[in-house]
Short mmCIF file of C-alpha atoms in Angstrom, two decimals:
data_model
loop_
_atom_site.label_atom_id
_atom_site.label_comp_id
_atom_site.label_asym_id
_atom_site.label_seq_id
_atom_site.Cartn_x
_atom_site.Cartn_y
_atom_site.Cartn_z
CA MET K 1 167.07 92.25 193.85
CA ARG K 2 165.84 89.69 191.33
CA GLY K 3 168.55 87.15 192.30
CA ILE K 4 167.57 87.29 195.83
CA ALA K 5 164.17 86.98 194.90
CA LYS K 6 164.73 83.75 192.83
CA GLY K 7 166.42 82.12 195.76
CA ILE K 8 163.66 82.94 197.97
CA LEU K 9 161.28 81.50 195.25
CA LEU K 10 163.05 78.27 195.19
CA MET K 11 163.13 78.16 199.04
CA ALA K 12 159.56 78.94 199.05
CA LEU K 13 158.32 76.73 196.29
CA ILE K 14 160.36 73.73 197.95
CA GLY K 15 158.33 74.37 201.37
CA ILE K 16 155.22 74.75 199.14
CA ALA K 17 155.40 71.29 197.78
CA GLY K 18 154.93 69.58 201.21
CA CYS K 19 152.63 72.41 202.60
CA ALA K 20 148.92 71.43 203.31
CA ARG K 21 147.92 75.25 203.91
CA GLN K 22 149.15 76.76 200.89
CA LYS K 23 146.66 79.64 201.36
CA GLU K 24 148.48 81.08 204.49
CA VAL K 25 152.32 80.42 202.97
CA VAL K 26 153.08 84.30 201.72
CA VAL K 27 155.58 83.97 198.90
CA ALA K 28 155.84 87.65 198.29
CA GLU K 29 154.42 90.83 199.41
CA VAL K 30 153.44 94.20 197.34
CA ALA K 31 152.56 97.26 199.14
CA GLY K 32 150.91 95.21 201.78
CA ARG K 33 149.17 92.99 199.79
CA LYS K 34 150.27 89.23 200.26
CA ILE K 35 150.99 86.82 197.55
CA THR K 36 150.29 83.33 198.66
CA ALA K 37 151.77 79.78 197.62
CA GLN K 38 147.94 79.29 196.53
CA ASP K 39 147.90 82.23 194.07
CA LEU K 40 151.21 80.74 192.58
CA VAL K 41 150.14 77.40 192.16
CA GLU K 42 146.89 78.46 190.76
CA LEU K 43 148.84 80.69 188.08
CA ALA K 44 151.15 77.54 187.55
CA GLY K 45 148.10 75.38 186.65
CA LYS K 46 147.21 78.21 184.12
CA LEU K 47 150.62 78.62 182.52
CA PRO K 48 152.57 75.34 182.55
CA SER K 49 155.18 76.76 180.16
CA PHE K 50 156.54 79.39 182.50
CA THR K 51 159.38 78.85 184.86
CA LYS K 52 158.36 79.29 188.64
CA ASP K 53 160.80 82.47 189.03
CA LYS K 54 158.62 83.92 186.12
CA LEU K 55 155.45 83.10 187.77
CA LEU K 56 156.56 84.92 190.81
CA TRP K 57 157.38 88.18 188.89
CA THR K 58 154.15 87.77 186.80
CA LEU K 59 152.31 87.83 190.09
CA ILE K 60 154.14 90.75 191.45
CA ASP K 61 153.79 92.72 188.41
CA ARG K 62 150.22 91.92 188.10
CA GLU K 63 149.61 93.24 191.92
CA ILE K 64 151.42 96.43 191.05
CA MET K 65 149.18 96.84 188.23
CA VAL K 66 146.04 96.34 190.07
CA GLN K 67 147.10 98.68 192.92
CA GLU K 68 148.02 101.27 190.51
CA ALA K 69 144.41 100.92 188.79
CA TYR K 70 142.68 101.42 192.35
CA GLU K 71 144.93 104.38 193.32
CA ARG K 72 143.65 106.04 189.80
CA GLY K 73 140.01 104.90 190.61
CA LEU K 74 139.87 102.78 187.56
CA ASN K 75 138.01 100.07 189.66
CA ASN K 76 135.00 102.22 189.20
CA ASP K 77 135.08 102.82 185.34
CA GLU K 78 132.52 100.87 183.52
CA ASN K 79 134.20 100.39 180.26
CA ILE K 80 137.41 98.77 182.02
CA LEU K 81 134.89 96.48 184.25
CA ARG K 82 133.12 95.26 181.07
CA ARG K 83 136.45 94.58 179.57
CA LEU K 84 137.79 92.85 182.46
CA GLU K 85 134.70 90.61 182.25
CA ARG K 86 135.34 89.52 178.79
CA ILE K 87 138.82 89.00 179.34
CA LYS K 88 137.84 86.70 182.29
CA LEU K 89 135.33 84.80 179.95
CA ILE K 90 138.10 84.26 177.28
CA GLU K 91 140.53 83.09 179.79
CA ILE K 92 137.85 80.82 181.17
CA ALA K 93 137.10 79.45 177.90
CA ARG K 94 140.90 79.04 177.03
CA LEU K 95 141.26 77.05 180.03
CA LEU K 96 138.30 74.85 179.38
CA LYS K 97 139.44 73.90 175.80
CA GLU K 98 143.27 73.27 177.28
CA LYS K 99 141.44 70.86 179.61
CA PHE K 100 139.12 69.09 177.24
CA ARG K 101 141.75 68.82 174.52
CA GLU K 102 144.14 67.06 177.09
CA ARG K 103 141.17 64.39 177.60
CA ILE K 104 140.57 63.95 173.87
CA GLU K 105 142.18 60.97 171.77
CA ILE K 106 141.54 60.65 168.07
CA PRO K 107 142.83 57.59 166.44
CA GLU K 108 145.24 58.40 163.56
CA GLU K 109 143.05 56.41 161.25
CA ASP K 110 140.11 58.62 161.84
CA VAL K 111 142.26 61.49 161.14
CA ARG K 112 143.27 60.05 157.90
CA ARG K 113 139.74 59.01 156.93
CA TYR K 114 138.47 62.46 157.75
CA TYR K 115 141.18 64.42 155.77
CA GLU K 116 140.60 61.80 152.73
CA GLU K 117 136.76 62.44 152.73
CA LYS K 118 136.83 66.14 152.98
CA GLY K 119 139.67 66.14 150.32
CA LEU K 120 142.18 67.85 152.42
CA ALA K 121 144.97 65.29 151.95
CA SER K 122 145.36 66.22 148.16
CA ARG K 123 145.78 69.79 148.65
CA GLN K 124 149.08 71.53 148.29
CA GLU K 125 150.91 72.56 151.42
CA VAL K 126 153.59 75.01 151.36
CA ARG K 127 155.97 76.78 153.96
CA ALA K 128 156.17 80.44 153.47
CA ARG K 129 158.69 82.99 154.69
CA HIS K 130 158.51 86.78 153.90
CA ILE K 131 160.20 90.16 154.82
CA MET K 132 157.84 93.18 154.78
CA VAL K 133 159.39 96.38 154.12
CA ARG K 134 158.11 99.98 153.40
CA THR K 135 159.29 100.75 149.88
CA GLU K 136 159.83 99.12 146.64
CA GLU K 137 163.76 100.40 146.85
CA GLU K 138 164.24 98.28 150.09
CA ALA K 139 162.67 95.42 148.55
CA GLU K 140 164.87 95.25 145.52
CA GLU K 141 167.79 96.13 147.75
CA ILE K 142 167.06 92.68 149.97
CA LEU K 143 165.98 90.81 146.84
CA LYS K 144 169.74 91.56 145.11
CA LYS K 145 170.97 90.57 148.73
CA LEU K 146 169.46 87.36 148.31
CA LYS K 147 170.56 86.64 144.99
CA GLU K 148 174.02 87.45 145.94
CA GLY K 149 173.82 84.46 148.70
CA ALA K 150 172.70 86.43 151.90
CA ASP K 151 170.97 84.55 154.49
CA PHE K 152 166.83 85.11 154.22
CA ALA K 153 166.41 84.57 158.03
CA GLN K 154 169.16 87.01 158.75
CA LEU K 155 167.79 89.70 156.51
CA ALA K 156 164.22 89.10 157.90
CA LYS K 157 165.28 89.67 161.40
CA GLU K 158 167.02 92.89 160.07
CA TRP K 159 164.63 94.22 157.82
CA SER K 160 161.08 93.21 158.31
CA LEU K 161 158.83 95.27 159.65
CA ASP K 162 156.73 92.14 160.71
CA ARG K 163 158.56 91.71 163.82
CA VAL K 164 156.79 88.36 164.63
CA SER K 165 157.85 86.66 162.03
CA ALA K 166 160.94 88.35 161.71
CA GLU K 167 162.20 86.64 165.18
CA LYS K 168 161.47 83.48 163.43
CA GLY K 169 163.79 84.29 160.24
CA GLY K 170 160.38 85.57 158.13
CA ASP K 171 158.77 82.06 158.73
CA LEU K 172 154.77 82.10 158.25
CA GLY K 173 154.55 78.61 158.91
CA TYR K 174 152.90 75.98 156.77
CA TRP K 175 149.96 76.99 154.34
CA ARG K 176 147.32 74.60 152.91
CA GLU K 177 145.87 75.42 149.49
CA GLY K 178 142.35 76.90 150.26
CA GLU K 179 142.78 77.81 153.92
CA VAL K 180 144.84 81.11 153.07
CA ILE K 181 143.11 83.56 150.60
CA GLY K 182 144.11 86.77 148.90
CA ALA K 183 146.94 88.00 146.39
CA THR K 184 149.84 87.04 148.53
CA ALA K 185 148.33 83.26 148.95
CA GLN K 186 147.96 83.00 144.98
CA LYS K 187 151.40 84.27 144.59
CA VAL K 188 152.94 81.70 146.86
CA PHE K 189 150.89 78.64 145.61
CA SER K 190 152.19 79.47 142.17
CA MET K 191 155.72 79.71 143.14
CA GLU K 192 158.77 76.93 142.77
CA VAL K 193 160.16 75.47 145.62
CA GLY K 194 163.05 78.23 146.95
CA GLU K 195 161.78 80.77 144.56
CA ILE K 196 162.00 84.36 145.66
CA SER K 197 159.41 87.07 144.85
#
């Protein structure tokens, strides 16, 4: 089914490119509700990193959820309507931020001067990784494996409860001194490069 849809989508997108009336070109239909080329183009503008076939499936999934919500009478629930309004405002703010960010160009010299004036250039920066586990015994077992030469990233993927960082081998990104607080940050900034704790 998805393979057929991809083929249809590609043909539809090729046709859309030269079409002046995108609002009328139907690229999919869900339970009688038409998804137009204009819907697809609008979503593509908001989510530029999505591939075109993923965009269509996203629209289809959204439409199915909306229809399910209507069938269950959720369109009259005040809490849901308020939450949807908040989500809409957050999305609008995100899109505006993206558009303004594209237009702003800050010369490198200005950035360098700002960092020097604020004392940010001299702050220590570290790249941290972690493996979050439930028990001290698990931590000790992992520490033993690391000392025996096991790959940190692989162990993070296998053991860590923090699934977001686990998928990146336990990587937490770069931390700048003073920007991250707490006992973990204090420990991280006191460690030597390559040290495991």
